PDB file of C-alpha atoms in Angstrom:
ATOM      1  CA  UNK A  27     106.820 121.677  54.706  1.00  0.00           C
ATOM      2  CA  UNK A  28     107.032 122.237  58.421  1.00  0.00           C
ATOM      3  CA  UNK A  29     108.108 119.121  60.768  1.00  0.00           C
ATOM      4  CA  UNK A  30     106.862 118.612  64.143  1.00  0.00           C
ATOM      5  CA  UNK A  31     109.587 119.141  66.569  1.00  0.00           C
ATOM      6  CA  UNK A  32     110.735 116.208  68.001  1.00  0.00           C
ATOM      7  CA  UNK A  33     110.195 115.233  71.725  1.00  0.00           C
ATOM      8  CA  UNK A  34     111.587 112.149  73.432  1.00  0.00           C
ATOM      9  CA  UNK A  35     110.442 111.620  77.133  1.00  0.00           C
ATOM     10  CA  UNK A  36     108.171 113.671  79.467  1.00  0.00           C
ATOM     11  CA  UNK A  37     108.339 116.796  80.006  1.00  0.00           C
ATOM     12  CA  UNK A  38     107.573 116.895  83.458  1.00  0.00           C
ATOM     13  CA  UNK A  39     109.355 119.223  86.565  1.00  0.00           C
ATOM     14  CA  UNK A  40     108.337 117.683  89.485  1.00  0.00           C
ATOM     15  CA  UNK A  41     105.658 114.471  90.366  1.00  0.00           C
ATOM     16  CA  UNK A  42     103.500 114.920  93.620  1.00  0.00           C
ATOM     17  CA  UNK A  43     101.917 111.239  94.811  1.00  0.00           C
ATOM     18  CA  UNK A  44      98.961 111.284  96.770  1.00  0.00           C
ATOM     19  CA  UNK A  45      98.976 109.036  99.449  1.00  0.00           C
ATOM     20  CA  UNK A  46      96.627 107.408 102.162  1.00  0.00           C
ATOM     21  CA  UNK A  47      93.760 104.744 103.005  1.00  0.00           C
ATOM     22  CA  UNK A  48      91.073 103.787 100.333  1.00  0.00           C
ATOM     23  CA  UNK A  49      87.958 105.671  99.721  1.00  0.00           C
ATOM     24  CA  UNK A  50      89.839 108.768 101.686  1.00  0.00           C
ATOM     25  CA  UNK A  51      89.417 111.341  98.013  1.00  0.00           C
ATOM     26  CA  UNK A  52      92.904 110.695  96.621  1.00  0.00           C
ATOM     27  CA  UNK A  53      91.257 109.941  93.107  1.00  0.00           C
ATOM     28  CA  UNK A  54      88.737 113.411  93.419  1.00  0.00           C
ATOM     29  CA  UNK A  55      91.486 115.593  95.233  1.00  0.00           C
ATOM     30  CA  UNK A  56      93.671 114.626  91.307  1.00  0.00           C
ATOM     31  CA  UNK A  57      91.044 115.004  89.389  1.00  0.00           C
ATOM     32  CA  UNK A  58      90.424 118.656  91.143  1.00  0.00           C
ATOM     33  CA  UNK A  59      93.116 120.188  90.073  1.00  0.00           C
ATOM     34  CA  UNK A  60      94.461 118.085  86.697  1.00  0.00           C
ATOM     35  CA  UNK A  61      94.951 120.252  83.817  1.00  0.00           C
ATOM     36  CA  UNK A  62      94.834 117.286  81.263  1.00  0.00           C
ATOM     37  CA  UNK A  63      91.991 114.448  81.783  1.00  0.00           C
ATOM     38  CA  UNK A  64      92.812 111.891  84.475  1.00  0.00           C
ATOM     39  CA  UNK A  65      94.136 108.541  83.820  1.00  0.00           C
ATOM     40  CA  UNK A  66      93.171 106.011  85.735  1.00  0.00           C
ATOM     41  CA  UNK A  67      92.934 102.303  86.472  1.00  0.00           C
ATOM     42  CA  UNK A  68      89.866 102.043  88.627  1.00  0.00           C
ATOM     43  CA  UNK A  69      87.917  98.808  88.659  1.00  0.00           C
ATOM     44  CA  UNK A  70      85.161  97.550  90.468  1.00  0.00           C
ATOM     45  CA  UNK A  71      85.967  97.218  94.226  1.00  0.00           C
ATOM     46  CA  UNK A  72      84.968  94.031  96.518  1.00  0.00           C
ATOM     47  CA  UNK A  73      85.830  96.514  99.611  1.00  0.00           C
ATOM     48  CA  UNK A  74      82.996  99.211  98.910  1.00  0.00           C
ATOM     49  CA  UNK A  75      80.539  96.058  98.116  1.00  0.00           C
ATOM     50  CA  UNK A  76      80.890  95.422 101.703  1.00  0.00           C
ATOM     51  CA  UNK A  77      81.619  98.466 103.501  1.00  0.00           C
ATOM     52  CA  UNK A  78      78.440  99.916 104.103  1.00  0.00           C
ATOM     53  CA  UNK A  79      80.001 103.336 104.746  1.00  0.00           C
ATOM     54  CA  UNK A  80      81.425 103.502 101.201  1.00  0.00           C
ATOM     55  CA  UNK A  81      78.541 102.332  99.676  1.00  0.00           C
ATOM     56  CA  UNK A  82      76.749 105.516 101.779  1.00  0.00           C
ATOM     57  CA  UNK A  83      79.142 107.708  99.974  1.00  0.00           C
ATOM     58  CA  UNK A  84      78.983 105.702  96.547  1.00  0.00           C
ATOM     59  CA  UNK A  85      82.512 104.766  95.776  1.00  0.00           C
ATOM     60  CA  UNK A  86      82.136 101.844  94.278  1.00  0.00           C
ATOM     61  CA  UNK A  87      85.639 101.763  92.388  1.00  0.00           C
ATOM     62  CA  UNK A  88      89.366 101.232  93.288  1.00  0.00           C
ATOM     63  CA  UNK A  89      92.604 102.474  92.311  1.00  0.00           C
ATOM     64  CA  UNK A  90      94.327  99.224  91.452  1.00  0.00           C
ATOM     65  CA  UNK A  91      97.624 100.670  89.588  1.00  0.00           C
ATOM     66  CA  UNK A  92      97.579 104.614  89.703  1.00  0.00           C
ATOM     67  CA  UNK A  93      96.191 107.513  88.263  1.00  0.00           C
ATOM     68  CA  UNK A  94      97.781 110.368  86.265  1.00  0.00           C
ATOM     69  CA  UNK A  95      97.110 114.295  85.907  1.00  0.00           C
ATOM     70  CA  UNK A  96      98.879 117.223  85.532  1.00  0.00           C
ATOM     71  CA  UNK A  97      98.393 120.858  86.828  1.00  0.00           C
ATOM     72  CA  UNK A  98     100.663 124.004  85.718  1.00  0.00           C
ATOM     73  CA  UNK A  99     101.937 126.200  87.360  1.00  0.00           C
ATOM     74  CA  UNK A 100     101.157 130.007  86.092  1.00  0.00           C
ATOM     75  CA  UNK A 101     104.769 130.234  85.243  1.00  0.00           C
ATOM     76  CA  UNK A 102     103.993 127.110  82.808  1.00  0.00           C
ATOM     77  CA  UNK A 103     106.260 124.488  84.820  1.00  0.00           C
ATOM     78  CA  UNK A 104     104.248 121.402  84.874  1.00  0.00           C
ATOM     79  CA  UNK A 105     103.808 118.745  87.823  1.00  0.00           C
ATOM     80  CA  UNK A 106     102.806 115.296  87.266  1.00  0.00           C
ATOM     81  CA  UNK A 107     100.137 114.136  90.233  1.00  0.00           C
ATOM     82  CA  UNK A 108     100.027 110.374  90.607  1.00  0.00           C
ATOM     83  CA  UNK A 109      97.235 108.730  93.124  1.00  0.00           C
ATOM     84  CA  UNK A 110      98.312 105.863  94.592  1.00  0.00           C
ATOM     85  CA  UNK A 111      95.948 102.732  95.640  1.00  0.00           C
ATOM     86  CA  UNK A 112      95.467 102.868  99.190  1.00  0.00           C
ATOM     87  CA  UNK A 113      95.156  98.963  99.651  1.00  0.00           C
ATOM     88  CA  UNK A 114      98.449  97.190 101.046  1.00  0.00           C
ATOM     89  CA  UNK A 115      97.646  94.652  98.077  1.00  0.00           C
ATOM     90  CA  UNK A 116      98.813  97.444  96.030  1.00  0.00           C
ATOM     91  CA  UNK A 117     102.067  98.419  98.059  1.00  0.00           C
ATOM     92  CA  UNK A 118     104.131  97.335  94.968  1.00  0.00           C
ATOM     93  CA  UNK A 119     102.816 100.420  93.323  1.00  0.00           C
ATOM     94  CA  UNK A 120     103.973 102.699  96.513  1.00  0.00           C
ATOM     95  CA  UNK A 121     107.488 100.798  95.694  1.00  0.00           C
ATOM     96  CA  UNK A 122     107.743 101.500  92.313  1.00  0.00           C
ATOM     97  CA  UNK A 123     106.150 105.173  92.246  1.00  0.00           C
ATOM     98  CA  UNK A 124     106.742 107.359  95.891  1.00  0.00           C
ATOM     99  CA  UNK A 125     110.572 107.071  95.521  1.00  0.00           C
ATOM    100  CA  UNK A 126     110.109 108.925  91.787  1.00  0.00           C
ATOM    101  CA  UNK A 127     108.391 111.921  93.937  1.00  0.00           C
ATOM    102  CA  UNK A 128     109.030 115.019  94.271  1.00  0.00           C
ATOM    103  CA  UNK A 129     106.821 115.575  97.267  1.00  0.00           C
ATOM    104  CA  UNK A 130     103.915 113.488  98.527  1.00  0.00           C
ATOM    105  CA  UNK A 131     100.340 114.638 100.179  1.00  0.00           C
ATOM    106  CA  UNK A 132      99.354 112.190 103.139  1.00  0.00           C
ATOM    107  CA  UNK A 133      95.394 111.900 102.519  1.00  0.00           C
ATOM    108  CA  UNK A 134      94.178 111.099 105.905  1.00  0.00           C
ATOM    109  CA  UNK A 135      90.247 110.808 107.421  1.00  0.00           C
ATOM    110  CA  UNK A 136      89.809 112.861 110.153  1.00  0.00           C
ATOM    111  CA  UNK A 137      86.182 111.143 111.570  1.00  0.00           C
ATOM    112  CA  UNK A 138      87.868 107.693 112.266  1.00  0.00           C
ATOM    113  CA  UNK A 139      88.758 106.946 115.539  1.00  0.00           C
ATOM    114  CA  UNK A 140      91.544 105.147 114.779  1.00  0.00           C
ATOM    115  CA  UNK A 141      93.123 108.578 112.880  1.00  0.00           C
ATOM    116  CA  UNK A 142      96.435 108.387 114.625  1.00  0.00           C
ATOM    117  CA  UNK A 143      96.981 104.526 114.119  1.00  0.00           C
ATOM    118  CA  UNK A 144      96.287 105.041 110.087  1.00  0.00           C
ATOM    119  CA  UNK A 145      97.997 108.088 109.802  1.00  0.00           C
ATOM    120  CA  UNK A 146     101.408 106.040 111.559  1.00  0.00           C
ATOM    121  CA  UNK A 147     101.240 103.213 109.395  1.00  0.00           C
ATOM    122  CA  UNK A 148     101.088 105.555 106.101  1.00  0.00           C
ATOM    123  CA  UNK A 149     103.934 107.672 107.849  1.00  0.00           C
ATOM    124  CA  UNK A 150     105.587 104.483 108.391  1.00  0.00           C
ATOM    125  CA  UNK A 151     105.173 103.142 104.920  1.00  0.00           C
ATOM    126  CA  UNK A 152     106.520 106.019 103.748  1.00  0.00           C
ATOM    127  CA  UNK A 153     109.739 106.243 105.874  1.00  0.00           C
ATOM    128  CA  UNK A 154     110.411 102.599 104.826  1.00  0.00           C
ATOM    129  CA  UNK A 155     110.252 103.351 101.666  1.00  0.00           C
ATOM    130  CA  UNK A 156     112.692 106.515 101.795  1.00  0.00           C
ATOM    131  CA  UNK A 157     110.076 107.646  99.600  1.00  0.00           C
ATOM    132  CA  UNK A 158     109.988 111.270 100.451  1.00  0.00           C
ATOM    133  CA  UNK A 159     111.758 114.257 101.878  1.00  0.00           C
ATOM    134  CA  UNK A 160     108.716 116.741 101.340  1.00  0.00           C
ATOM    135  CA  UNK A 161     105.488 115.990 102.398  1.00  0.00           C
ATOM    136  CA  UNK A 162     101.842 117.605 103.598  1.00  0.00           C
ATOM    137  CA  UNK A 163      99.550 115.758 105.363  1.00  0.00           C
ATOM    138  CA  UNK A 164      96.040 116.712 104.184  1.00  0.00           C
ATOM    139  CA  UNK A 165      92.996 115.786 106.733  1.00  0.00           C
ATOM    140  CA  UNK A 166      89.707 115.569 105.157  1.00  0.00           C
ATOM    141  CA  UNK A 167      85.988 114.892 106.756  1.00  0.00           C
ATOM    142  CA  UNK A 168      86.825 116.456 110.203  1.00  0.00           C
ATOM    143  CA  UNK A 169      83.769 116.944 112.406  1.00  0.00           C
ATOM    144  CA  UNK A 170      82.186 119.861 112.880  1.00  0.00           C
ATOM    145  CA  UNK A 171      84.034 121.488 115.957  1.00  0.00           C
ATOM    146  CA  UNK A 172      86.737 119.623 116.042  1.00  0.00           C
ATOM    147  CA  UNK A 173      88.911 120.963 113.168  1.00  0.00           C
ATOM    148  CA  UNK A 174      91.739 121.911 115.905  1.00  0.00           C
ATOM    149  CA  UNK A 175      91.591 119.068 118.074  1.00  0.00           C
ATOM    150  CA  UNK A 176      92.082 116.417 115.503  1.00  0.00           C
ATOM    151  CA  UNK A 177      94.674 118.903 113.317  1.00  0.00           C
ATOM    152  CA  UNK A 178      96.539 119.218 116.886  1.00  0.00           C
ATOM    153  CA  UNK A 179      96.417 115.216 117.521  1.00  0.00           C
ATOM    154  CA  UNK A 180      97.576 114.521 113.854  1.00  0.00           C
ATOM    155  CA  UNK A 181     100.388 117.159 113.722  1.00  0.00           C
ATOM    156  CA  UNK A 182     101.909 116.143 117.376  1.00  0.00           C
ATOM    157  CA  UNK A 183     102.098 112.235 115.583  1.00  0.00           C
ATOM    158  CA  UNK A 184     103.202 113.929 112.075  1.00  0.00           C
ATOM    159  CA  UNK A 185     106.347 116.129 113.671  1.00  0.00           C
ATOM    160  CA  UNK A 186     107.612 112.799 115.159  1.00  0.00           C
ATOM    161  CA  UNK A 187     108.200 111.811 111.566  1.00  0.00           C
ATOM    162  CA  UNK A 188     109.001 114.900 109.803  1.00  0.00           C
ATOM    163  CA  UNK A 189     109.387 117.806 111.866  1.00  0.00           C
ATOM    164  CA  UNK A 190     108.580 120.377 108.984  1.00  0.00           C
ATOM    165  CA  UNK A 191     105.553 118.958 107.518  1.00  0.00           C
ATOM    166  CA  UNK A 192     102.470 121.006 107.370  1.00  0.00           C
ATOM    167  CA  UNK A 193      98.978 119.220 108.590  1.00  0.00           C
ATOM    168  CA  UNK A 194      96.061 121.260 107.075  1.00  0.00           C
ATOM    169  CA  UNK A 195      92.394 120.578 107.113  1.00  0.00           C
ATOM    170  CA  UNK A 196      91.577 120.148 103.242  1.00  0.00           C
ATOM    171  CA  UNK A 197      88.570 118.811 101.077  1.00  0.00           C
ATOM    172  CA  UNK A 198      89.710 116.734  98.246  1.00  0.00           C
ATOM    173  CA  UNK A 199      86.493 117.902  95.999  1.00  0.00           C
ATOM    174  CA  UNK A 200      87.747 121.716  96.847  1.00  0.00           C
ATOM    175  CA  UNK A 201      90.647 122.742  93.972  1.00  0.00           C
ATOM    176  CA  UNK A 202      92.116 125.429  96.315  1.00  0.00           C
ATOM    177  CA  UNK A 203      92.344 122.981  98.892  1.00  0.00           C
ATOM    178  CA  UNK A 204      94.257 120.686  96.922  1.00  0.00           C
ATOM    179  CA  UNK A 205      96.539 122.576  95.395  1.00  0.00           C
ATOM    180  CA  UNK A 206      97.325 124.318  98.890  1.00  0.00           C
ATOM    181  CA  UNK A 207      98.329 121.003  99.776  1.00  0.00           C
ATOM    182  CA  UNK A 208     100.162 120.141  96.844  1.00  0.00           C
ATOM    183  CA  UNK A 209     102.623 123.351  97.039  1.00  0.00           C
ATOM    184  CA  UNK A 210     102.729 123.417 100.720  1.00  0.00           C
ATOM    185  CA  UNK A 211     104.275 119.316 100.200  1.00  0.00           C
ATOM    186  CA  UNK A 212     106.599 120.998  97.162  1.00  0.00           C
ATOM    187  CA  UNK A 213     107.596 123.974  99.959  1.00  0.00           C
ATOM    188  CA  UNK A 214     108.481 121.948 102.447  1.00  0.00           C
ATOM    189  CA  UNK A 215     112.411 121.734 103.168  1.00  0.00           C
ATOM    190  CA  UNK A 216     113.668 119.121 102.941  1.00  0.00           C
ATOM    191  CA  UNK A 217     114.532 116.207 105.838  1.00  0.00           C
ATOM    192  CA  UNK A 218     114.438 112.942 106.258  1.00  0.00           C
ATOM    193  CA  UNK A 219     111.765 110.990 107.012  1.00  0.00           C
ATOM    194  CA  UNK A 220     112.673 108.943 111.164  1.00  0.00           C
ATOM    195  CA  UNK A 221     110.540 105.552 110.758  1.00  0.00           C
TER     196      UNK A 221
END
């Protein structure tokens, strides 16, 4: 009779959170890329009920604990990829889960005006949290025309922050794009985050 090997734990290298506001693709950038099905705890969300935008774009869920995936690499080293909610209600989630990472991807939209005053308070919330000593900052939904103008804006903010960090232009429905983000955030050297 042949027994089944016994495995305690997970067997896990390295966990990449995605970060950033809701609605921004944090959920579709994970599932992207996951080799395993996603796990996740969406639920109804009273924000996309009355954000007309949202409803435009029909997410009509939230991320109220975190979602789970994995992706391999081709030398079969495997990387847990956790989405964060992107509601401060939530931030007991970012306590409990961006210390644990590895590196994190900063999910930011690039056609808000406000870009630089979101992407702060996430690079804020991160330094607080001495969360992370990699990290990518991934800009989705950039205007037409404006890819280096906004990248530009976001990276001068970024580099006060983490001077090493890469800022890339990246679709979160685009599985190349994602996982150029999630090794450029696992390539990073390492440094401390300045809050």
């Amino acid at each position: 009779m042949n027994k089944l090997p016994v495995v305690l734990g997970h067997q896990v290298e390295q966990q990449v959170a995605f970060v950033g506001p809701f609605g921004v693709g944090k959920t579709t950038a994970l599932r992207a890329i996951s080799d395993v099905p996603v796990v996740n705890t969406d639920v109804v969300s009273a924000e996309a009920i009355g954000h007309r935008t949202l409803q435009q774009s029909g997410k009509t869920t939230t991320t109220v604990g975190l979602d789970y995936g994995e992706w391999r690499f081709p030398d079969g080293k495997v990387v847990a990829l956790i989405g964060v909610p992107g509601q401060d209600r939530f931030d007991a989630m970012w306590d409990a889960l961006l210390p644990r990472s590895s590196a994190i991807v900063l999910w930011i939209y690039g056609d808000r005006d406000p870009i630089r005053l979101e992407c702060r308070k996430w690079l804020q919330a991160l330094a607080q949290r001495k969360a992370v000593a990699r990290l990518a900052v991934a800009v989705t939904r950039v205007p037409d025309g404006q890819e280096q103008q906004v990248l530009d804006s976001v990276r001068e903010l970024v580099t006060r922050f983490h001077p090493l960090a890469p800022v890339l232009s990246a679709d979160p429905r685009e599985p190349a794009d994602v996982l150029q983000a999630v090794t450029m955030a696992l390539v990073t050297p390492y440094t401390a985050l300045q809050a």
